[in-house]
């Protein structure tokens, strides 16, 4: 069975209450439940984590390598623009990943337009709020050979 792990970075635990005009009204729990159901319907094994800690994110990415995860979906949130450590962890485990953002980062502040991940990602999905995760999972499904 294909394993997909979703990583959610800092402050995403506040979705639904944090800047709903920018990120939407749905909670991370609601988004992940929908994603889990979609994955189950497609015959995939999916789990997810959220952490506000860069070190915990690095540890969890390294664990994904040990757990033989096939694909990663990652929303690094604020770490998108700052974390060489998370980038290095993704390079080290060599698991293909999709970078996801809820907001359209290309149309936001200049510092948010910098990403340490897009050049090593399978692709980047940005601006579709919670649907960004579903689009990432669909992209992964399209890459899986029958």
CSV table of N, CA and C in Angstrom, one decimal:
chain,number,residue,atom,x,y,z
A,1,UNK,N,0.8,-1.2,0.0
A,1,UNK,CA,0.0,0.0,0.0
A,1,UNK,C,0.9,1.2,0.0
A,2,UNK,N,0.5,2.2,-0.8
A,2,UNK,CA,1.2,3.5,-0.9
A,2,UNK,C,1.0,4.3,0.4
A,3,UNK,N,2.1,4.8,1.0
A,3,UNK,CA,2.0,5.6,2.2
A,3,UNK,C,2.2,7.0,1.9
A,4,UNK,N,1.3,7.9,2.4
A,4,UNK,CA,1.5,9.4,2.2
A,4,UNK,C,1.4,10.0,3.6
A,5,UNK,N,2.4,10.8,3.9
A,5,UNK,CA,2.4,11.5,5.2
A,5,UNK,C,2.3,13.0,4.9
A,6,UNK,N,1.5,13.7,5.7
A,6,UNK,CA,1.3,15.1,5.6
A,6,UNK,C,1.9,15.8,6.8
A,7,UNK,N,2.7,16.8,6.5
A,7,UNK,CA,3.4,17.6,7.5
A,7,UNK,C,2.8,19.0,7.5
A,8,UNK,N,2.4,19.5,8.6
A,8,UNK,CA,1.8,20.8,8.7
A,8,UNK,C,2.7,21.6,9.7
A,9,UNK,N,3.1,22.8,9.3
A,9,UNK,CA,4.0,23.6,10.2
A,9,UNK,C,3.3,24.5,11.1
A,10,UNK,N,4.1,25.5,11.6
A,10,UNK,CA,3.6,26.4,12.7
A,10,UNK,C,2.3,27.2,12.4
A,11,UNK,N,1.5,27.3,13.4
A,11,UNK,CA,0.3,28.1,13.5
A,11,UNK,C,-0.8,27.5,12.6
A,12,UNK,N,-0.6,26.4,11.9
A,12,UNK,CA,-1.7,25.8,11.2
A,12,UNK,C,-2.7,25.1,12.1
A,13,UNK,N,-2.4,24.9,13.4
A,13,UNK,CA,-3.3,24.4,14.4
A,13,UNK,C,-4.4,25.5,14.7
A,14,UNK,N,-4.1,26.7,14.2
A,14,UNK,CA,-5.1,27.8,14.4
A,14,UNK,C,-6.0,28.1,13.2
A,15,UNK,N,-5.9,27.2,12.2
A,15,UNK,CA,-6.8,27.5,11.1
A,15,UNK,C,-8.2,27.6,11.5
A,16,UNK,N,-9.0,28.4,10.8
A,16,UNK,CA,-10.4,28.6,11.1
A,16,UNK,C,-10.5,29.9,12.0
A,17,UNK,N,-9.5,30.2,12.8
A,17,UNK,CA,-9.6,31.4,13.6
A,17,UNK,C,-8.5,32.4,13.3
A,18,UNK,N,-7.5,31.9,12.6
A,18,UNK,CA,-6.3,32.8,12.3
A,18,UNK,C,-6.6,33.3,10.9
A,19,UNK,N,-6.7,34.6,10.7
A,19,UNK,CA,-6.9,35.3,9.4
A,19,UNK,C,-7.7,34.5,8.5
A,20,UNK,N,-9.0,34.3,8.8
A,20,UNK,CA,-9.9,33.4,7.9
A,20,UNK,C,-10.0,34.0,6.5
A,21,UNK,N,-9.9,35.3,6.3
A,21,UNK,CA,-9.9,35.9,5.0
A,21,UNK,C,-8.8,35.4,4.1
A,22,UNK,N,-7.7,35.1,4.7
A,22,UNK,CA,-6.5,34.7,4.0
A,22,UNK,C,-6.4,33.1,3.9
A,23,UNK,N,-6.8,32.4,5.0
A,23,UNK,CA,-6.6,31.0,5.1
A,23,UNK,C,-7.9,30.2,5.1
A,24,UNK,N,-9.0,30.8,5.1
A,24,UNK,CA,-10.3,30.1,5.1
A,24,UNK,C,-10.8,29.9,6.5
A,25,UNK,N,-12.0,29.4,6.6
A,25,UNK,CA,-12.7,29.2,7.9
A,25,UNK,C,-12.7,27.8,8.4
A,26,UNK,N,-12.1,26.9,7.7
A,26,UNK,CA,-12.1,25.5,8.1
A,26,UNK,C,-10.9,25.2,9.0
A,27,UNK,N,-11.1,24.3,10.0
A,27,UNK,CA,-10.0,24.0,10.9
A,27,UNK,C,-9.1,23.0,10.2
A,28,UNK,N,-7.9,22.8,10.7
A,28,UNK,CA,-6.9,21.9,10.2
A,28,UNK,C,-7.5,20.5,10.3
A,29,UNK,N,-8.2,20.2,11.5
A,29,UNK,CA,-8.8,18.9,11.7
A,29,UNK,C,-9.8,18.6,10.6
A,30,UNK,N,-10.7,19.6,10.2
A,30,UNK,CA,-11.7,19.3,9.2
A,30,UNK,C,-11.0,19.0,7.9
A,31,UNK,N,-10.0,19.8,7.5
A,31,UNK,CA,-9.2,19.6,6.3
A,31,UNK,C,-8.6,18.2,6.2
A,32,UNK,N,-8.0,17.8,7.3
A,32,UNK,CA,-7.3,16.5,7.4
A,32,UNK,C,-8.3,15.4,7.3
A,33,UNK,N,-9.4,15.5,8.0
A,33,UNK,CA,-10.4,14.5,7.9
A,33,UNK,C,-10.9,14.2,6.5
A,34,UNK,N,-11.1,15.3,5.7
A,34,UNK,CA,-11.5,15.2,4.3
A,34,UNK,C,-10.5,14.5,3.5
A,35,UNK,N,-9.2,14.9,3.8
A,35,UNK,CA,-8.1,14.4,3.0
A,35,UNK,C,-7.9,12.9,3.3
A,36,UNK,N,-8.0,12.5,4.6
A,36,UNK,CA,-8.0,11.1,5.0
A,36,UNK,C,-9.0,10.3,4.3
A,37,UNK,N,-10.2,10.8,4.2
A,37,UNK,CA,-11.3,10.1,3.5
A,37,UNK,C,-11.0,9.9,2.1
A,38,UNK,N,-10.6,11.0,1.4
A,38,UNK,CA,-10.2,10.9,0.0
A,38,UNK,C,-9.1,9.8,-0.2
A,39,UNK,N,-8.1,9.9,0.6
A,39,UNK,CA,-7.0,8.9,0.5
A,39,UNK,C,-7.5,7.5,0.7
A,40,UNK,N,-8.4,7.3,1.7
A,40,UNK,CA,-8.9,5.9,1.9
A,40,UNK,C,-9.7,5.5,0.7
A,41,UNK,N,-10.6,6.4,0.2
A,41,UNK,CA,-11.4,6.0,-1.0
A,41,UNK,C,-10.5,5.6,-2.2
A,42,UNK,N,-9.2,6.2,-2.2
A,42,UNK,CA,-8.3,5.9,-3.3
A,42,UNK,C,-7.4,4.7,-3.0
A,43,UNK,N,-7.5,4.1,-1.8
A,43,UNK,CA,-6.7,3.0,-1.5
A,43,UNK,C,-5.3,3.3,-1.0
A,44,UNK,N,-5.2,4.6,-0.5
A,44,UNK,CA,-3.9,5.0,0.1
A,44,UNK,C,-3.9,5.0,1.6
A,45,UNK,N,-2.7,4.8,2.2
A,45,UNK,CA,-2.6,5.0,3.6
A,45,UNK,C,-2.1,6.4,3.9
A,46,UNK,N,-2.8,7.2,4.7
A,46,UNK,CA,-2.4,8.6,4.9
A,46,UNK,C,-2.4,8.9,6.4
A,47,UNK,N,-1.4,9.5,6.9
A,47,UNK,CA,-1.4,10.1,8.2
A,47,UNK,C,-0.8,11.5,8.1
A,48,UNK,N,-0.9,12.2,9.3
A,48,UNK,CA,-0.5,13.6,9.3
A,48,UNK,C,-0.1,14.0,10.6
A,49,UNK,N,0.8,15.1,10.6
A,49,UNK,CA,1.2,15.7,11.9
A,49,UNK,C,1.2,17.2,11.7
A,50,UNK,N,1.1,17.9,12.8
A,50,UNK,CA,1.2,19.3,12.9
A,50,UNK,C,2.1,19.6,14.0
A,51,UNK,N,3.1,20.5,13.8
A,51,UNK,CA,4.0,20.9,14.9
A,51,UNK,C,4.4,22.4,14.7
A,52,UNK,N,4.6,23.0,15.8
A,52,UNK,CA,5.0,24.4,15.8
A,52,UNK,C,6.6,24.4,16.0
A,53,UNK,N,7.2,23.3,16.1
A,53,UNK,CA,8.6,23.2,16.3
A,53,UNK,C,9.4,22.7,15.1
A,54,UNK,N,10.4,23.5,14.7
A,54,UNK,CA,11.2,23.1,13.6
A,54,UNK,C,11.9,21.8,13.8
A,55,UNK,N,12.5,21.6,15.0
A,55,UNK,CA,13.2,20.4,15.3
A,55,UNK,C,12.3,19.1,15.3
A,56,UNK,N,11.1,19.3,15.8
A,56,UNK,CA,10.1,18.2,15.7
A,56,UNK,C,9.8,17.8,14.3
A,57,UNK,N,9.7,18.8,13.4
A,57,UNK,CA,9.4,18.6,12.0
A,57,UNK,C,10.5,17.9,11.4
A,58,UNK,N,11.8,18.3,11.7
A,58,UNK,CA,12.9,17.5,11.1
A,58,UNK,C,12.9,16.1,11.6
A,59,UNK,N,12.7,15.9,12.9
A,59,UNK,CA,12.6,14.5,13.4
A,59,UNK,C,11.6,13.7,12.7
A,60,UNK,N,10.4,14.3,12.5
A,60,UNK,CA,9.3,13.6,11.9
A,60,UNK,C,9.6,13.3,10.4
A,61,UNK,N,10.2,14.1,9.7
A,61,UNK,CA,10.6,13.9,8.3
A,61,UNK,C,11.6,12.7,8.3
A,62,UNK,N,12.6,12.7,9.2
A,62,UNK,CA,13.5,11.6,9.2
A,62,UNK,C,12.8,10.3,9.6
A,63,UNK,N,11.9,10.4,10.4
A,63,UNK,CA,11.1,9.2,10.8
A,63,UNK,C,10.3,8.6,9.6
A,64,UNK,N,9.8,9.5,8.7
A,64,UNK,CA,9.1,9.1,7.5
A,64,UNK,C,10.0,8.3,6.6
A,65,UNK,N,11.3,8.6,6.6
A,65,UNK,CA,12.2,7.8,5.8
A,65,UNK,C,12.3,6.4,6.4
A,66,UNK,N,12.4,6.3,7.7
A,66,UNK,CA,12.5,5.0,8.4
A,66,UNK,C,11.2,4.2,8.2
A,67,UNK,N,10.0,4.9,8.2
A,67,UNK,CA,8.7,4.3,8.1
A,67,UNK,C,8.4,3.9,6.6
A,68,UNK,N,9.3,4.1,5.7
A,68,UNK,CA,9.1,3.8,4.3
A,68,UNK,C,7.9,4.5,3.7
A,69,UNK,N,7.7,5.8,4.0
A,69,UNK,CA,6.7,6.6,3.5
A,69,UNK,C,7.1,6.8,2.0
A,70,UNK,N,6.0,6.7,1.1
A,70,UNK,CA,6.3,6.9,-0.3
A,70,UNK,C,6.2,8.3,-0.8
A,71,UNK,N,5.4,9.1,-0.2
A,71,UNK,CA,5.2,10.5,-0.7
A,71,UNK,C,4.9,11.4,0.5
A,72,UNK,N,5.3,12.6,0.4
A,72,UNK,CA,5.0,13.6,1.5
A,72,UNK,C,4.3,14.8,0.9
A,73,UNK,N,3.3,15.3,1.6
A,73,UNK,CA,2.7,16.6,1.3
A,73,UNK,C,3.1,17.4,2.5
A,74,UNK,N,3.7,18.6,2.2
A,74,UNK,CA,4.2,19.4,3.3
A,74,UNK,C,3.7,20.9,3.1
A,75,UNK,N,3.1,21.4,4.2
A,75,UNK,CA,2.9,22.8,4.3
A,75,UNK,C,3.8,23.3,5.4
A,76,UNK,N,5.0,23.8,5.0
A,76,UNK,CA,5.9,24.3,6.0
A,76,UNK,C,5.5,25.6,6.7
A,77,UNK,N,4.5,26.2,6.2
A,77,UNK,CA,3.9,27.4,6.8
A,77,UNK,C,5.1,28.4,6.9
A,78,UNK,N,5.3,29.1,8.1
A,78,UNK,CA,6.3,30.1,8.2
A,78,UNK,C,7.7,29.6,8.0
A,79,UNK,N,7.9,28.3,8.1
A,79,UNK,CA,9.3,27.7,7.9
A,79,UNK,C,9.6,27.7,6.4
A,80,UNK,N,8.6,27.9,5.5
A,80,UNK,CA,8.8,27.9,4.1
A,80,UNK,C,10.0,28.9,3.7
A,81,UNK,N,10.0,30.0,4.4
A,81,UNK,CA,10.9,31.1,4.1
A,81,UNK,C,12.2,31.1,4.9
A,82,UNK,N,12.4,30.1,5.8
A,82,UNK,CA,13.5,30.2,6.7
A,82,UNK,C,14.2,28.9,7.0
A,83,UNK,N,13.7,27.8,6.7
A,83,UNK,CA,14.2,26.5,7.3
A,83,UNK,C,15.1,25.7,6.3
A,84,UNK,N,16.4,25.9,6.4
A,84,UNK,CA,17.4,25.1,5.7
A,84,UNK,C,17.3,23.7,6.4
A,85,UNK,N,17.1,23.6,7.7
A,85,UNK,CA,17.1,22.3,8.4
A,85,UNK,C,16.0,21.4,7.8
A,86,UNK,N,14.8,21.9,7.6
A,86,UNK,CA,13.7,21.1,7.0
A,86,UNK,C,14.0,20.7,5.6
A,87,UNK,N,14.6,21.7,4.8
A,87,UNK,CA,15.0,21.4,3.5
A,87,UNK,C,16.0,20.2,3.5
A,88,UNK,N,17.0,20.3,4.3
A,88,UNK,CA,18.0,19.3,4.4
A,88,UNK,C,17.4,17.9,4.8
A,89,UNK,N,16.5,17.9,5.7
A,89,UNK,CA,15.8,16.7,6.1
A,89,UNK,C,15.1,16.0,4.9
A,90,UNK,N,14.4,16.9,4.1
A,90,UNK,CA,13.7,16.4,2.9
A,90,UNK,C,14.6,15.8,1.9
A,91,UNK,N,15.8,16.5,1.7
A,91,UNK,CA,16.8,16.0,0.8
A,91,UNK,C,17.4,14.7,1.3
A,92,UNK,N,17.6,14.6,2.6
A,92,UNK,CA,18.2,13.4,3.1
A,92,UNK,C,17.3,12.1,3.0
A,93,UNK,N,16.0,12.3,3.2
A,93,UNK,CA,15.1,11.1,3.1
A,93,UNK,C,14.8,10.7,1.7
A,94,UNK,N,15.0,11.6,0.7
A,94,UNK,CA,14.7,11.4,-0.7
A,94,UNK,C,13.3,10.8,-1.0
A,95,UNK,N,12.3,11.4,-0.3
A,95,UNK,CA,10.9,11.0,-0.5
A,95,UNK,C,10.3,12.1,-1.3
A,96,UNK,N,9.7,11.8,-2.5
A,96,UNK,CA,9.1,12.8,-3.3
A,96,UNK,C,8.0,13.6,-2.5
A,97,UNK,N,8.0,14.9,-2.7
A,97,UNK,CA,7.0,15.6,-1.9
A,97,UNK,C,6.4,16.8,-2.8
A,98,UNK,N,5.2,17.1,-2.3
A,98,UNK,CA,4.5,18.3,-2.9
A,98,UNK,C,4.4,19.4,-1.8
A,99,UNK,N,4.8,20.6,-2.2
A,99,UNK,CA,4.7,21.7,-1.3
A,99,UNK,C,3.4,22.3,-1.4
A,100,UNK,N,2.7,22.6,-0.3
A,100,UNK,CA,1.3,23.1,-0.3
A,100,UNK,C,1.3,24.4,0.5
A,101,UNK,N,0.5,25.3,0.0
A,101,UNK,CA,0.2,26.6,0.8
A,101,UNK,C,-1.3,26.9,0.6
A,102,UNK,N,-1.9,27.3,1.7
A,102,UNK,CA,-3.3,27.7,1.6
A,102,UNK,C,-3.6,29.0,0.9
A,103,UNK,N,-2.7,29.9,1.1
A,103,UNK,CA,-2.8,31.2,0.5
A,103,UNK,C,-2.0,31.3,-0.8
A,104,UNK,N,-2.2,32.3,-1.6
A,104,UNK,CA,-1.5,32.5,-2.8
A,104,UNK,C,-0.2,33.2,-2.5
A,105,UNK,N,0.8,32.5,-2.1
A,105,UNK,CA,2.1,33.2,-1.6
A,105,UNK,C,2.7,34.1,-2.6
A,106,UNK,N,2.5,33.8,-3.9
A,106,UNK,CA,3.1,34.7,-4.9
A,106,UNK,C,2.5,36.1,-5.0
A,107,UNK,N,1.4,36.3,-4.3
A,107,UNK,CA,0.7,37.6,-4.4
A,107,UNK,C,0.7,38.2,-3.0
A,108,UNK,N,1.6,37.7,-2.1
A,108,UNK,CA,1.7,38.2,-0.7
A,108,UNK,C,2.9,39.1,-0.5
A,109,UNK,N,3.3,39.3,0.7
A,109,UNK,CA,4.5,40.1,1.0
A,109,UNK,C,5.7,39.5,0.3
A,110,UNK,N,6.7,40.3,0.0
A,110,UNK,CA,7.9,39.8,-0.7
A,110,UNK,C,8.6,38.7,0.1
A,111,UNK,N,8.7,38.8,1.4
A,111,UNK,CA,9.4,37.7,2.1
A,111,UNK,C,8.6,36.4,2.1
A,112,UNK,N,7.3,36.4,1.9
A,112,UNK,CA,6.6,35.2,1.8
A,112,UNK,C,6.7,34.5,0.4
A,113,UNK,N,7.2,35.3,-0.5
A,113,UNK,CA,7.4,34.7,-1.9
A,113,UNK,C,8.7,33.9,-2.0
A,114,UNK,N,9.5,33.9,-0.9
A,114,UNK,CA,10.7,33.1,-0.9
A,114,UNK,C,10.4,31.7,-0.3
A,115,UNK,N,10.8,30.7,-1.1
A,115,UNK,CA,10.5,29.3,-0.6
A,115,UNK,C,11.8,28.5,-0.7
A,116,UNK,N,12.1,27.8,0.4
A,116,UNK,CA,13.3,27.0,0.5
A,116,UNK,C,13.1,25.6,-0.1
A,117,UNK,N,11.9,25.4,-0.6
A,117,UNK,CA,11.5,24.0,-0.9
A,117,UNK,C,11.0,23.8,-2.4
A,118,UNK,N,10.6,24.8,-3.0
A,118,UNK,CA,9.9,24.6,-4.4
A,118,UNK,C,10.9,24.1,-5.4
A,119,UNK,N,12.2,24.4,-5.3
A,119,UNK,CA,13.1,23.9,-6.3
A,119,UNK,C,13.4,22.4,-6.1
A,120,UNK,N,13.1,21.8,-5.0
A,120,UNK,CA,13.3,20.4,-4.8
A,120,UNK,C,12.0,19.6,-4.7
A,121,UNK,N,10.9,20.2,-4.8
A,121,UNK,CA,9.6,19.6,-4.7
A,121,UNK,C,9.1,19.0,-6.1
A,122,UNK,N,8.3,18.0,-6.0
A,122,UNK,CA,7.6,17.5,-7.2
A,122,UNK,C,6.8,18.6,-7.9
A,123,UNK,N,6.2,19.5,-7.0
A,123,UNK,CA,5.4,20.6,-7.5
A,123,UNK,C,4.9,21.4,-6.3
A,124,UNK,N,4.3,22.5,-6.6
A,124,UNK,CA,3.9,23.4,-5.5
A,124,UNK,C,2.4,23.8,-5.9
A,125,UNK,N,1.6,23.7,-4.8
A,125,UNK,CA,0.2,24.0,-5.0
A,125,UNK,C,-0.1,25.1,-4.0
A,126,UNK,N,-0.7,26.2,-4.4
A,126,UNK,CA,-0.8,27.4,-3.6
A,126,UNK,C,-2.1,28.2,-3.9
A,127,UNK,N,-2.7,28.6,-2.9
A,127,UNK,CA,-3.8,29.5,-3.1
A,127,UNK,C,-5.2,29.0,-3.1
A,128,UNK,N,-5.4,27.7,-2.9
A,128,UNK,CA,-6.7,27.1,-2.9
A,128,UNK,C,-7.2,26.7,-1.5
A,129,UNK,N,-6.7,27.4,-0.5
A,129,UNK,CA,-7.1,27.1,0.9
A,129,UNK,C,-7.0,25.6,1.2
A,130,UNK,N,-8.0,25.0,1.8
A,130,UNK,CA,-7.9,23.6,2.2
A,130,UNK,C,-7.9,22.7,1.0
A,131,UNK,N,-8.4,23.1,-0.1
A,131,UNK,CA,-8.4,22.3,-1.3
A,131,UNK,C,-7.0,22.0,-1.8
A,132,UNK,N,-6.1,22.9,-1.4
A,132,UNK,CA,-4.7,22.7,-1.9
A,132,UNK,C,-4.2,21.3,-1.5
A,133,UNK,N,-4.6,20.8,-0.4
A,133,UNK,CA,-4.1,19.4,0.1
A,133,UNK,C,-4.7,18.3,-0.9
A,134,UNK,N,-6.0,18.5,-1.2
A,134,UNK,CA,-6.7,17.5,-2.1
A,134,UNK,C,-6.0,17.5,-3.5
A,135,UNK,N,-5.7,18.7,-3.9
A,135,UNK,CA,-5.0,18.8,-5.2
A,135,UNK,C,-3.6,18.2,-5.2
A,136,UNK,N,-2.9,18.3,-4.1
A,136,UNK,CA,-1.6,17.7,-3.9
A,136,UNK,C,-1.8,16.2,-3.9
A,137,UNK,N,-2.8,15.7,-3.2
A,137,UNK,CA,-3.0,14.2,-3.2
A,137,UNK,C,-3.4,13.7,-4.6
A,138,UNK,N,-4.2,14.5,-5.3
A,138,UNK,CA,-4.5,14.1,-6.7
A,138,UNK,C,-3.3,14.0,-7.6
A,139,UNK,N,-2.4,15.0,-7.4
A,139,UNK,CA,-1.2,15.0,-8.2
A,139,UNK,C,-0.3,13.8,-7.9
A,140,UNK,N,-0.3,13.4,-6.6
A,140,UNK,CA,0.5,12.2,-6.2
A,140,UNK,C,-0.2,10.9,-6.9
A,141,UNK,N,-1.5,10.9,-6.8
A,141,UNK,CA,-2.2,9.7,-7.4
A,141,UNK,C,-1.9,9.7,-8.9
A,142,UNK,N,-1.8,10.8,-9.6
A,142,UNK,CA,-1.5,10.8,-11.0
A,142,UNK,C,-0.1,10.3,-11.3
A,143,UNK,N,0.8,10.4,-10.3
A,143,UNK,CA,2.2,9.9,-10.5
A,143,UNK,C,2.4,8.4,-10.2
A,144,UNK,N,1.4,7.8,-9.5
A,144,UNK,CA,1.5,6.4,-9.1
A,144,UNK,C,1.2,5.6,-10.3
A,145,UNK,N,2.2,4.7,-10.7
A,145,UNK,CA,1.9,3.8,-11.8
A,145,UNK,C,1.0,2.7,-11.4
A,146,UNK,N,0.1,2.3,-12.4
A,146,UNK,CA,-0.9,1.2,-12.1
A,146,UNK,C,-0.2,-0.1,-12.0
